[in-house]
PDB file of N, CA and C in Angstrom:
ATOM      1  N   UNK A   1     -12.499   9.835  -7.663  1.00  0.00           N
ATOM      2  CA  UNK A   1     -12.708   9.311  -6.327  1.00  0.00           C
ATOM      3  C   UNK A   1     -11.346   9.170  -5.637  1.00  0.00           C
ATOM      4  N   UNK A   2     -11.333   9.525  -4.407  1.00  0.00           N
ATOM      5  CA  UNK A   2     -10.100   9.421  -3.640  1.00  0.00           C
ATOM      6  C   UNK A   2      -9.701   7.957  -3.472  1.00  0.00           C
ATOM      7  N   UNK A   3      -8.407   7.696  -3.548  1.00  0.00           N
ATOM      8  CA  UNK A   3      -7.939   6.319  -3.394  1.00  0.00           C
ATOM      9  C   UNK A   3      -8.280   5.776  -2.011  1.00  0.00           C
ATOM     10  N   UNK A   4      -8.373   6.632  -1.010  1.00  0.00           N
ATOM     11  CA  UNK A   4      -8.694   6.161   0.343  1.00  0.00           C
ATOM     12  C   UNK A   4     -10.122   5.639   0.431  1.00  0.00           C
ATOM     13  N   UNK A   5     -11.014   6.182  -0.379  1.00  0.00           N
ATOM     14  CA  UNK A   5     -12.390   5.677  -0.396  1.00  0.00           C
ATOM     15  C   UNK A   5     -12.517   4.446  -1.277  1.00  0.00           C
ATOM     16  N   UNK A   6     -11.713   4.353  -2.327  1.00  0.00           N
ATOM     17  CA  UNK A   6     -11.822   3.252  -3.284  1.00  0.00           C
ATOM     18  C   UNK A   6     -11.079   1.998  -2.847  1.00  0.00           C
ATOM     19  N   UNK A   7     -10.150   2.131  -1.938  1.00  0.00           N
ATOM     20  CA  UNK A   7      -9.237   1.034  -1.620  1.00  0.00           C
ATOM     21  C   UNK A   7      -9.957  -0.240  -1.172  1.00  0.00           C
ATOM     22  N   UNK A   8     -10.974  -0.122  -0.353  1.00  0.00           N
ATOM     23  CA  UNK A   8     -11.654  -1.298   0.187  1.00  0.00           C
ATOM     24  C   UNK A   8     -12.400  -2.113  -0.847  1.00  0.00           C
ATOM     25  N   UNK A   9     -12.857  -1.485  -1.914  1.00  0.00           N
ATOM     26  CA  UNK A   9     -13.600  -2.202  -2.944  1.00  0.00           C
ATOM     27  C   UNK A   9     -12.712  -2.669  -4.095  1.00  0.00           C
ATOM     28  N   UNK A  10     -11.494  -2.192  -4.160  1.00  0.00           N
ATOM     29  CA  UNK A  10     -10.625  -2.503  -5.295  1.00  0.00           C
ATOM     30  C   UNK A  10      -9.577  -3.577  -4.994  1.00  0.00           C
ATOM     31  N   UNK A  11      -8.961  -3.501  -3.824  1.00  0.00           N
ATOM     32  CA  UNK A  11      -7.921  -4.477  -3.488  1.00  0.00           C
ATOM     33  C   UNK A  11      -8.256  -5.142  -2.158  1.00  0.00           C
ATOM     34  N   UNK A  12      -7.685  -6.315  -1.937  1.00  0.00           N
ATOM     35  CA  UNK A  12      -7.956  -7.087  -0.721  1.00  0.00           C
ATOM     36  C   UNK A  12      -7.042  -6.690   0.435  1.00  0.00           C
ATOM     37  N   UNK A  13      -5.822  -6.291   0.112  1.00  0.00           N
ATOM     38  CA  UNK A  13      -4.840  -6.001   1.161  1.00  0.00           C
ATOM     39  C   UNK A  13      -3.800  -5.024   0.639  1.00  0.00           C
ATOM     40  N   UNK A  14      -3.367  -4.136   1.519  1.00  0.00           N
ATOM     41  CA  UNK A  14      -2.238  -3.258   1.232  1.00  0.00           C
ATOM     42  C   UNK A  14      -1.211  -3.507   2.316  1.00  0.00           C
ATOM     43  N   UNK A  15      -0.009  -3.879   1.910  1.00  0.00           N
ATOM     44  CA  UNK A  15       1.045  -4.179   2.877  1.00  0.00           C
ATOM     45  C   UNK A  15       2.235  -3.256   2.633  1.00  0.00           C
ATOM     46  N   UNK A  16       2.715  -2.655   3.706  1.00  0.00           N
ATOM     47  CA  UNK A  16       3.889  -1.792   3.663  1.00  0.00           C
ATOM     48  C   UNK A  16       4.973  -2.464   4.490  1.00  0.00           C
ATOM     49  N   UNK A  17       6.122  -2.689   3.889  1.00  0.00           N
ATOM     50  CA  UNK A  17       7.280  -3.237   4.598  1.00  0.00           C
ATOM     51  C   UNK A  17       8.318  -2.131   4.674  1.00  0.00           C
ATOM     52  N   UNK A  18       8.862  -1.901   5.873  1.00  0.00           N
ATOM     53  CA  UNK A  18       9.855  -0.842   6.029  1.00  0.00           C
ATOM     54  C   UNK A  18      10.727  -1.103   7.251  1.00  0.00           C
ATOM     55  N   UNK A  19      11.784  -0.336   7.354  1.00  0.00           N
ATOM     56  CA  UNK A  19      12.675  -0.367   8.513  1.00  0.00           C
ATOM     57  C   UNK A  19      12.250   0.753   9.458  1.00  0.00           C
ATOM     58  N   UNK A  20      12.333   0.494  10.759  1.00  0.00           N
ATOM     59  CA  UNK A  20      11.911   1.482  11.746  1.00  0.00           C
ATOM     60  C   UNK A  20      12.843   2.682  11.823  1.00  0.00           C
ATOM     61  N   UNK A  21      14.103   2.528  11.435  1.00  0.00           N
ATOM     62  CA  UNK A  21      15.087   3.580  11.670  1.00  0.00           C
ATOM     63  C   UNK A  21      15.834   4.055  10.432  1.00  0.00           C
ATOM     64  N   UNK A  22      15.913   3.274   9.389  1.00  0.00           N
ATOM     65  CA  UNK A  22      16.742   3.610   8.230  1.00  0.00           C
ATOM     66  C   UNK A  22      16.180   4.782   7.436  1.00  0.00           C
ATOM     67  N   UNK A  23      17.089   5.583   6.901  1.00  0.00           N
ATOM     68  CA  UNK A  23      16.694   6.743   6.094  1.00  0.00           C
ATOM     69  C   UNK A  23      15.986   6.317   4.807  1.00  0.00           C
ATOM     70  N   UNK A  24      16.358   5.157   4.250  1.00  0.00           N
ATOM     71  CA  UNK A  24      15.739   4.720   2.996  1.00  0.00           C
ATOM     72  C   UNK A  24      14.261   4.341   3.171  1.00  0.00           C
ATOM     73  N   UNK A  25      13.803   4.184   4.419  1.00  0.00           N
ATOM     74  CA  UNK A  25      12.403   3.861   4.695  1.00  0.00           C
ATOM     75  C   UNK A  25      11.600   5.051   5.215  1.00  0.00           C
ATOM     76  N   UNK A  26      12.203   6.223   5.271  1.00  0.00           N
ATOM     77  CA  UNK A  26      11.534   7.387   5.846  1.00  0.00           C
ATOM     78  C   UNK A  26      10.205   7.690   5.155  1.00  0.00           C
ATOM     79  N   UNK A  27      10.185   7.678   3.839  1.00  0.00           N
ATOM     80  CA  UNK A  27       8.950   7.960   3.106  1.00  0.00           C
ATOM     81  C   UNK A  27       7.855   6.948   3.402  1.00  0.00           C
ATOM     82  N   UNK A  28       8.228   5.675   3.525  1.00  0.00           N
ATOM     83  CA  UNK A  28       7.243   4.636   3.844  1.00  0.00           C
ATOM     84  C   UNK A  28       6.659   4.854   5.235  1.00  0.00           C
ATOM     85  N   UNK A  29       7.507   5.190   6.192  1.00  0.00           N
ATOM     86  CA  UNK A  29       7.021   5.454   7.553  1.00  0.00           C
ATOM     87  C   UNK A  29       6.103   6.676   7.575  1.00  0.00           C
ATOM     88  N   UNK A  30       6.472   7.705   6.841  1.00  0.00           N
ATOM     89  CA  UNK A  30       5.634   8.903   6.779  1.00  0.00           C
ATOM     90  C   UNK A  30       4.296   8.606   6.096  1.00  0.00           C
ATOM     91  N   UNK A  31       4.323   7.783   5.055  1.00  0.00           N
ATOM     92  CA  UNK A  31       3.086   7.401   4.374  1.00  0.00           C
ATOM     93  C   UNK A  31       2.135   6.703   5.343  1.00  0.00           C
ATOM     94  N   UNK A  32       2.659   5.776   6.121  1.00  0.00           N
ATOM     95  CA  UNK A  32       1.828   5.049   7.085  1.00  0.00           C
ATOM     96  C   UNK A  32       1.265   6.007   8.128  1.00  0.00           C
ATOM     97  N   UNK A  33       2.117   6.862   8.677  1.00  0.00           N
ATOM     98  CA  UNK A  33       1.682   7.819   9.699  1.00  0.00           C
ATOM     99  C   UNK A  33       0.589   8.737   9.165  1.00  0.00           C
ATOM    100  N   UNK A  34       0.725   9.144   7.923  1.00  0.00           N
ATOM    101  CA  UNK A  34      -0.207  10.097   7.311  1.00  0.00           C
ATOM    102  C   UNK A  34      -1.547   9.457   6.927  1.00  0.00           C
ATOM    103  N   UNK A  35      -1.540   8.183   6.512  1.00  0.00           N
ATOM    104  CA  UNK A  35      -2.727   7.603   5.885  1.00  0.00           C
ATOM    105  C   UNK A  35      -3.400   6.458   6.628  1.00  0.00           C
ATOM    106  N   UNK A  36      -2.710   5.797   7.522  1.00  0.00           N
ATOM    107  CA  UNK A  36      -3.248   4.582   8.140  1.00  0.00           C
ATOM    108  C   UNK A  36      -4.594   4.826   8.828  1.00  0.00           C
ATOM    109  N   UNK A  37      -4.668   5.819   9.685  1.00  0.00           N
ATOM    110  CA  UNK A  37      -5.904   6.056  10.438  1.00  0.00           C
ATOM    111  C   UNK A  37      -7.076   6.419   9.530  1.00  0.00           C
ATOM    112  N   UNK A  38      -6.837   7.228   8.509  1.00  0.00           N
ATOM    113  CA  UNK A  38      -7.913   7.593   7.580  1.00  0.00           C
ATOM    114  C   UNK A  38      -8.470   6.366   6.864  1.00  0.00           C
ATOM    115  N   UNK A  39      -7.573   5.512   6.380  1.00  0.00           N
ATOM    116  CA  UNK A  39      -8.015   4.308   5.670  1.00  0.00           C
ATOM    117  C   UNK A  39      -8.799   3.403   6.610  1.00  0.00           C
ATOM    118  N   UNK A  40      -8.283   3.181   7.806  1.00  0.00           N
ATOM    119  CA  UNK A  40      -8.946   2.272   8.737  1.00  0.00           C
ATOM    120  C   UNK A  40     -10.255   2.849   9.278  1.00  0.00           C
ATOM    121  N   UNK A  41     -10.362   4.164   9.391  1.00  0.00           N
ATOM    122  CA  UNK A  41     -11.636   4.772   9.797  1.00  0.00           C
ATOM    123  C   UNK A  41     -12.715   4.530   8.745  1.00  0.00           C
ATOM    124  N   UNK A  42     -12.341   4.607   7.472  1.00  0.00           N
ATOM    125  CA  UNK A  42     -13.296   4.406   6.380  1.00  0.00           C
ATOM    126  C   UNK A  42     -13.547   2.941   6.058  1.00  0.00           C
ATOM    127  N   UNK A  43     -12.564   2.083   6.336  1.00  0.00           N
ATOM    128  CA  UNK A  43     -12.654   0.653   6.004  1.00  0.00           C
ATOM    129  C   UNK A  43     -12.127  -0.170   7.176  1.00  0.00           C
ATOM    130  N   UNK A  44     -12.908  -0.298   8.252  1.00  0.00           N
ATOM    131  CA  UNK A  44     -12.392  -0.944   9.466  1.00  0.00           C
ATOM    132  C   UNK A  44     -12.012  -2.413   9.287  1.00  0.00           C
ATOM    133  N   UNK A  45     -12.524  -3.089   8.269  1.00  0.00           N
ATOM    134  CA  UNK A  45     -12.201  -4.505   8.066  1.00  0.00           C
ATOM    135  C   UNK A  45     -11.172  -4.725   6.958  1.00  0.00           C
ATOM    136  N   UNK A  46     -10.638  -3.655   6.422  1.00  0.00           N
ATOM    137  CA  UNK A  46      -9.636  -3.751   5.364  1.00  0.00           C
ATOM    138  C   UNK A  46      -8.285  -4.154   5.953  1.00  0.00           C
ATOM    139  N   UNK A  47      -7.548  -4.958   5.221  1.00  0.00           N
ATOM    140  CA  UNK A  47      -6.221  -5.402   5.677  1.00  0.00           C
ATOM    141  C   UNK A  47      -5.151  -4.415   5.227  1.00  0.00           C
ATOM    142  N   UNK A  48      -4.846  -3.460   6.069  1.00  0.00           N
ATOM    143  CA  UNK A  48      -3.751  -2.510   5.857  1.00  0.00           C
ATOM    144  C   UNK A  48      -2.668  -2.954   6.832  1.00  0.00           C
ATOM    145  N   UNK A  49      -1.682  -3.646   6.308  1.00  0.00           N
ATOM    146  CA  UNK A  49      -0.681  -4.288   7.152  1.00  0.00           C
ATOM    147  C   UNK A  49       0.639  -3.539   7.048  1.00  0.00           C
ATOM    148  N   UNK A  50       1.239  -3.280   8.192  1.00  0.00           N
ATOM    149  CA  UNK A  50       2.544  -2.622   8.248  1.00  0.00           C
ATOM    150  C   UNK A  50       3.507  -3.587   8.911  1.00  0.00           C
ATOM    151  N   UNK A  51       4.577  -3.926   8.207  1.00  0.00           N
ATOM    152  CA  UNK A  51       5.598  -4.823   8.735  1.00  0.00           C
ATOM    153  C   UNK A  51       6.901  -4.049   8.840  1.00  0.00           C
ATOM    154  N   UNK A  52       7.408  -3.963  10.045  1.00  0.00           N
ATOM    155  CA  UNK A  52       8.677  -3.275  10.271  1.00  0.00           C
ATOM    156  C   UNK A  52       9.739  -4.309  10.612  1.00  0.00           C
ATOM    157  N   UNK A  53      10.878  -4.175   9.970  1.00  0.00           N
ATOM    158  CA  UNK A  53      11.978  -5.105  10.184  1.00  0.00           C
ATOM    159  C   UNK A  53      13.284  -4.349   9.968  1.00  0.00           C
ATOM    160  N   UNK A  54      14.233  -4.586  10.819  1.00  0.00           N
ATOM    161  CA  UNK A  54      15.505  -3.883  10.735  1.00  0.00           C
ATOM    162  C   UNK A  54      16.152  -4.095   9.367  1.00  0.00           C
ATOM    163  N   UNK A  55      16.527  -2.997   8.741  1.00  0.00           N
ATOM    164  CA  UNK A  55      17.202  -2.965   7.439  1.00  0.00           C
ATOM    165  C   UNK A  55      16.383  -3.561   6.295  1.00  0.00           C
ATOM    166  N   UNK A  56      15.077  -3.641   6.447  1.00  0.00           N
ATOM    167  CA  UNK A  56      14.225  -4.164   5.378  1.00  0.00           C
ATOM    168  C   UNK A  56      14.169  -3.175   4.220  1.00  0.00           C
ATOM    169  N   UNK A  57      14.125  -3.714   3.007  1.00  0.00           N
ATOM    170  CA  UNK A  57      13.936  -2.851   1.846  1.00  0.00           C
ATOM    171  C   UNK A  57      12.477  -2.402   1.843  1.00  0.00           C
ATOM    172  N   UNK A  58      12.210  -1.096   1.820  1.00  0.00           N
ATOM    173  CA  UNK A  58      10.822  -0.640   1.844  1.00  0.00           C
ATOM    174  C   UNK A  58      10.076  -1.055   0.577  1.00  0.00           C
ATOM    175  N   UNK A  59       8.906  -1.617   0.795  1.00  0.00           N
ATOM    176  CA  UNK A  59       8.118  -2.187  -0.284  1.00  0.00           C
ATOM    177  C   UNK A  59       6.641  -1.896  -0.058  1.00  0.00           C
ATOM    178  N   UNK A  60       5.919  -1.684  -1.144  1.00  0.00           N
ATOM    179  CA  UNK A  60       4.463  -1.594  -1.104  1.00  0.00           C
ATOM    180  C   UNK A  60       3.928  -2.791  -1.875  1.00  0.00           C
ATOM    181  N   UNK A  61       2.986  -3.509  -1.269  1.00  0.00           N
ATOM    182  CA  UNK A  61       2.417  -4.682  -1.907  1.00  0.00           C
ATOM    183  C   UNK A  61       0.897  -4.587  -1.871  1.00  0.00           C
ATOM    184  N   UNK A  62       0.274  -4.829  -3.004  1.00  0.00           N
ATOM    185  CA  UNK A  62      -1.184  -4.881  -3.088  1.00  0.00           C
ATOM    186  C   UNK A  62      -1.581  -6.306  -3.435  1.00  0.00           C
ATOM    187  N   UNK A  63      -2.580  -6.818  -2.723  1.00  0.00           N
ATOM    188  CA  UNK A  63      -3.120  -8.147  -3.037  1.00  0.00           C
ATOM    189  C   UNK A  63      -4.514  -7.954  -3.610  1.00  0.00           C
ATOM    190  N   UNK A  64      -4.725  -8.563  -4.780  1.00  0.00           N
ATOM    191  CA  UNK A  64      -5.982  -8.444  -5.508  1.00  0.00           C
ATOM    192  C   UNK A  64      -6.798  -9.725  -5.336  1.00  0.00           C
ATOM    193  N   UNK A  65      -7.864  -9.840  -6.107  1.00  0.00           N
ATOM    194  CA  UNK A  65      -8.682 -11.054  -6.073  1.00  0.00           C
ATOM    195  C   UNK A  65      -7.852 -12.270  -6.483  1.00  0.00           C
ATOM    196  N   UNK A  66      -8.258 -13.415  -5.997  1.00  0.00           N
ATOM    197  CA  UNK A  66      -7.650 -14.702  -6.338  1.00  0.00           C
ATOM    198  C   UNK A  66      -6.169 -14.779  -5.974  1.00  0.00           C
ATOM    199  N   UNK A  67      -5.746 -14.000  -4.986  1.00  0.00           N
ATOM    200  CA  UNK A  67      -4.380 -14.078  -4.482  1.00  0.00           C
ATOM    201  C   UNK A  67      -3.317 -13.435  -5.348  1.00  0.00           C
ATOM    202  N   UNK A  68      -3.706 -12.716  -6.371  1.00  0.00           N
ATOM    203  CA  UNK A  68      -2.736 -12.029  -7.227  1.00  0.00           C
ATOM    204  C   UNK A  68      -2.109 -10.886  -6.433  1.00  0.00           C
ATOM    205  N   UNK A  69      -0.779 -10.797  -6.470  1.00  0.00           N
ATOM    206  CA  UNK A  69      -0.065  -9.758  -5.727  1.00  0.00           C
ATOM    207  C   UNK A  69       0.820  -8.950  -6.656  1.00  0.00           C
ATOM    208  N   UNK A  70       0.948  -7.689  -6.344  1.00  0.00           N
ATOM    209  CA  UNK A  70       1.875  -6.807  -7.063  1.00  0.00           C
ATOM    210  C   UNK A  70       2.722  -6.103  -6.024  1.00  0.00           C
ATOM    211  N   UNK A  71       4.026  -6.211  -6.136  1.00  0.00           N
ATOM    212  CA  UNK A  71       4.957  -5.677  -5.146  1.00  0.00           C
ATOM    213  C   UNK A  71       5.918  -4.706  -5.829  1.00  0.00           C
ATOM    214  N   UNK A  72       6.064  -3.513  -5.218  1.00  0.00           N
ATOM    215  CA  UNK A  72       6.946  -2.497  -5.786  1.00  0.00           C
ATOM    216  C   UNK A  72       7.892  -1.958  -4.714  1.00  0.00           C
ATOM    217  N   UNK A  73       9.174  -1.850  -5.031  1.00  0.00           N
ATOM    218  CA  UNK A  73      10.116  -1.253  -4.073  1.00  0.00           C
ATOM    219  C   UNK A  73       9.910   0.260  -4.014  1.00  0.00           C
ATOM    220  N   UNK A  74      10.034   0.833  -2.821  1.00  0.00           N
ATOM    221  CA  UNK A  74       9.837   2.277  -2.642  1.00  0.00           C
ATOM    222  C   UNK A  74      11.002   2.892  -1.869  1.00  0.00           C
ATOM    223  N   UNK A  75      12.174   2.343  -2.056  1.00  0.00           N
ATOM    224  CA  UNK A  75      13.368   2.812  -1.354  1.00  0.00           C
ATOM    225  C   UNK A  75      13.689   4.260  -1.727  1.00  0.00           C
ATOM    226  N   UNK A  76      13.936   5.084  -0.724  1.00  0.00           N
ATOM    227  CA  UNK A  76      14.290   6.501  -0.876  1.00  0.00           C
ATOM    228  C   UNK A  76      13.189   7.332  -1.542  1.00  0.00           C
ATOM    229  N   UNK A  77      11.954   6.871  -1.529  1.00  0.00           N
ATOM    230  CA  UNK A  77      10.850   7.653  -2.096  1.00  0.00           C
ATOM    231  C   UNK A  77      10.178   8.469  -0.999  1.00  0.00           C
ATOM    232  N   UNK A  78       9.570   9.572  -1.400  1.00  0.00           N
ATOM    233  CA  UNK A  78       8.843  10.408  -0.443  1.00  0.00           C
ATOM    234  C   UNK A  78       7.459   9.812  -0.189  1.00  0.00           C
ATOM    235  N   UNK A  79       6.812  10.309   0.833  1.00  0.00           N
ATOM    236  CA  UNK A  79       5.452   9.875   1.153  1.00  0.00           C
ATOM    237  C   UNK A  79       4.506  10.149  -0.013  1.00  0.00           C
ATOM    238  N   UNK A  80       4.660  11.283  -0.665  1.00  0.00           N
ATOM    239  CA  UNK A  80       3.806  11.632  -1.809  1.00  0.00           C
ATOM    240  C   UNK A  80       4.041  10.699  -2.993  1.00  0.00           C
ATOM    241  N   UNK A  81       5.302  10.318  -3.227  1.00  0.00           N
ATOM    242  CA  UNK A  81       5.606   9.366  -4.298  1.00  0.00           C
ATOM    243  C   UNK A  81       4.955   8.014  -4.018  1.00  0.00           C
ATOM    244  N   UNK A  82       5.008   7.591  -2.768  1.00  0.00           N
ATOM    245  CA  UNK A  82       4.409   6.312  -2.387  1.00  0.00           C
ATOM    246  C   UNK A  82       2.892   6.381  -2.525  1.00  0.00           C
ATOM    247  N   UNK A  83       2.312   7.508  -2.185  1.00  0.00           N
ATOM    248  CA  UNK A  83       0.869   7.683  -2.344  1.00  0.00           C
ATOM    249  C   UNK A  83       0.477   7.556  -3.816  1.00  0.00           C
ATOM    250  N   UNK A  84       1.284   8.093  -4.710  1.00  0.00           N
ATOM    251  CA  UNK A  84       1.035   7.967  -6.146  1.00  0.00           C
ATOM    252  C   UNK A  84       1.105   6.509  -6.580  1.00  0.00           C
ATOM    253  N   UNK A  85       2.072   5.771  -6.058  1.00  0.00           N
ATOM    254  CA  UNK A  85       2.202   4.347  -6.381  1.00  0.00           C
ATOM    255  C   UNK A  85       0.982   3.574  -5.897  1.00  0.00           C
ATOM    256  N   UNK A  86       0.542   3.846  -4.679  1.00  0.00           N
ATOM    257  CA  UNK A  86      -0.642   3.166  -4.139  1.00  0.00           C
ATOM    258  C   UNK A  86      -1.864   3.483  -4.997  1.00  0.00           C
ATOM    259  N   UNK A  87      -1.997   4.718  -5.399  1.00  0.00           N
ATOM    260  CA  UNK A  87      -3.117   5.108  -6.252  1.00  0.00           C
ATOM    261  C   UNK A  87      -3.072   4.347  -7.580  1.00  0.00           C
ATOM    262  N   UNK A  88      -1.883   4.189  -8.162  1.00  0.00           N
ATOM    263  CA  UNK A  88      -1.741   3.432  -9.405  1.00  0.00           C
ATOM    264  C   UNK A  88      -2.103   1.965  -9.197  1.00  0.00           C
ATOM    265  N   UNK A  89      -1.684   1.390  -8.073  1.00  0.00           N
ATOM    266  CA  UNK A  89      -2.025  -0.006  -7.779  1.00  0.00           C
ATOM    267  C   UNK A  89      -3.538  -0.185  -7.670  1.00  0.00           C
ATOM    268  N   UNK A  90      -4.200   0.763  -7.065  1.00  0.00           N
ATOM    269  CA  UNK A  90      -5.657   0.695  -6.931  1.00  0.00           C
ATOM    270  C   UNK A  90      -6.326   0.870  -8.291  1.00  0.00           C
ATOM    271  N   UNK A  91      -5.818   1.772  -9.119  1.00  0.00           N
ATOM    272  CA  UNK A  91      -6.396   1.997 -10.447  1.00  0.00           C
ATOM    273  C   UNK A  91      -6.227   0.787 -11.361  1.00  0.00           C
ATOM    274  N   UNK A  92      -5.208  -0.024 -11.129  1.00  0.00           N
ATOM    275  CA  UNK A  92      -4.980  -1.231 -11.926  1.00  0.00           C
ATOM    276  C   UNK A  92      -5.865  -2.392 -11.488  1.00  0.00           C
ATOM    277  N   UNK A  93      -6.562  -2.250 -10.385  1.00  0.00           N
ATOM    278  CA  UNK A  93      -7.299  -3.365  -9.790  1.00  0.00           C
ATOM    279  C   UNK A  93      -8.367  -3.936 -10.715  1.00  0.00           C
ATOM    280  N   UNK A  94      -9.154  -3.092 -11.365  1.00  0.00           N
ATOM    281  CA  UNK A  94     -10.223  -3.598 -12.226  1.00  0.00           C
ATOM    282  C   UNK A  94      -9.667  -4.470 -13.344  1.00  0.00           C
ATOM    283  N   UNK A  95      -8.597  -4.010 -13.963  1.00  0.00           N
ATOM    284  CA  UNK A  95      -7.984  -4.783 -15.051  1.00  0.00           C
ATOM    285  C   UNK A  95      -7.414  -6.100 -14.534  1.00  0.00           C
ATOM    286  N   UNK A  96      -6.699  -6.055 -13.428  1.00  0.00           N
ATOM    287  CA  UNK A  96      -6.089  -7.269 -12.874  1.00  0.00           C
ATOM    288  C   UNK A  96      -7.163  -8.246 -12.422  1.00  0.00           C
ATOM    289  N   UNK A  97      -8.169  -7.757 -11.705  1.00  0.00           N
ATOM    290  CA  UNK A  97      -9.217  -8.643 -11.203  1.00  0.00           C
ATOM    291  C   UNK A  97     -10.049  -9.246 -12.328  1.00  0.00           C
ATOM    292  N   UNK A  98     -10.303  -8.508 -13.405  1.00  0.00           N
ATOM    293  CA  UNK A  98     -11.083  -9.050 -14.519  1.00  0.00           C
ATOM    294  C   UNK A  98     -10.252 -10.032 -15.342  1.00  0.00           C
ATOM    295  N   UNK A  99      -8.954  -9.821 -15.417  1.00  0.00           N
ATOM    296  CA  UNK A  99      -8.076 -10.718 -16.163  1.00  0.00           C
ATOM    297  C   UNK A  99      -8.013 -12.086 -15.501  1.00  0.00           C
ATOM    298  N   UNK A 100      -7.964 -12.092 -14.180  1.00  0.00           N
ATOM    299  CA  UNK A 100      -7.850 -13.345 -13.436  1.00  0.00           C
ATOM    300  C   UNK A 100      -9.160 -14.115 -13.473  1.00  0.00           C
ATOM    301  N   UNK A 101     -10.268 -13.406 -13.405  1.00  0.00           N
ATOM    302  CA  UNK A 101     -11.575 -14.070 -13.359  1.00  0.00           C
ATOM    303  C   UNK A 101     -11.870 -14.675 -14.683  1.00  0.00           C
TER     304      UNK A 101
END
């Protein structure tokens, strides 16, 4: 199953933090541009949050059930690398959510 279809049932929130202009955030910006609309079209009530801040270290954060969060730095990574990380975060959801419950 595509991670874009599974995201709404597996995690509560996906947050991307990046800089609007820095080269180290280019992959994060490209990931958002490439995937945001598809995810929101399929899951209009899903929390896909993008936070842009000058010189911010690019980060991907997934929030699971019961407020559990997993945050990974994605500095200097490509959009495809970040997509792989997001897919891994989604695949870990069942284990994390069952462990907390």
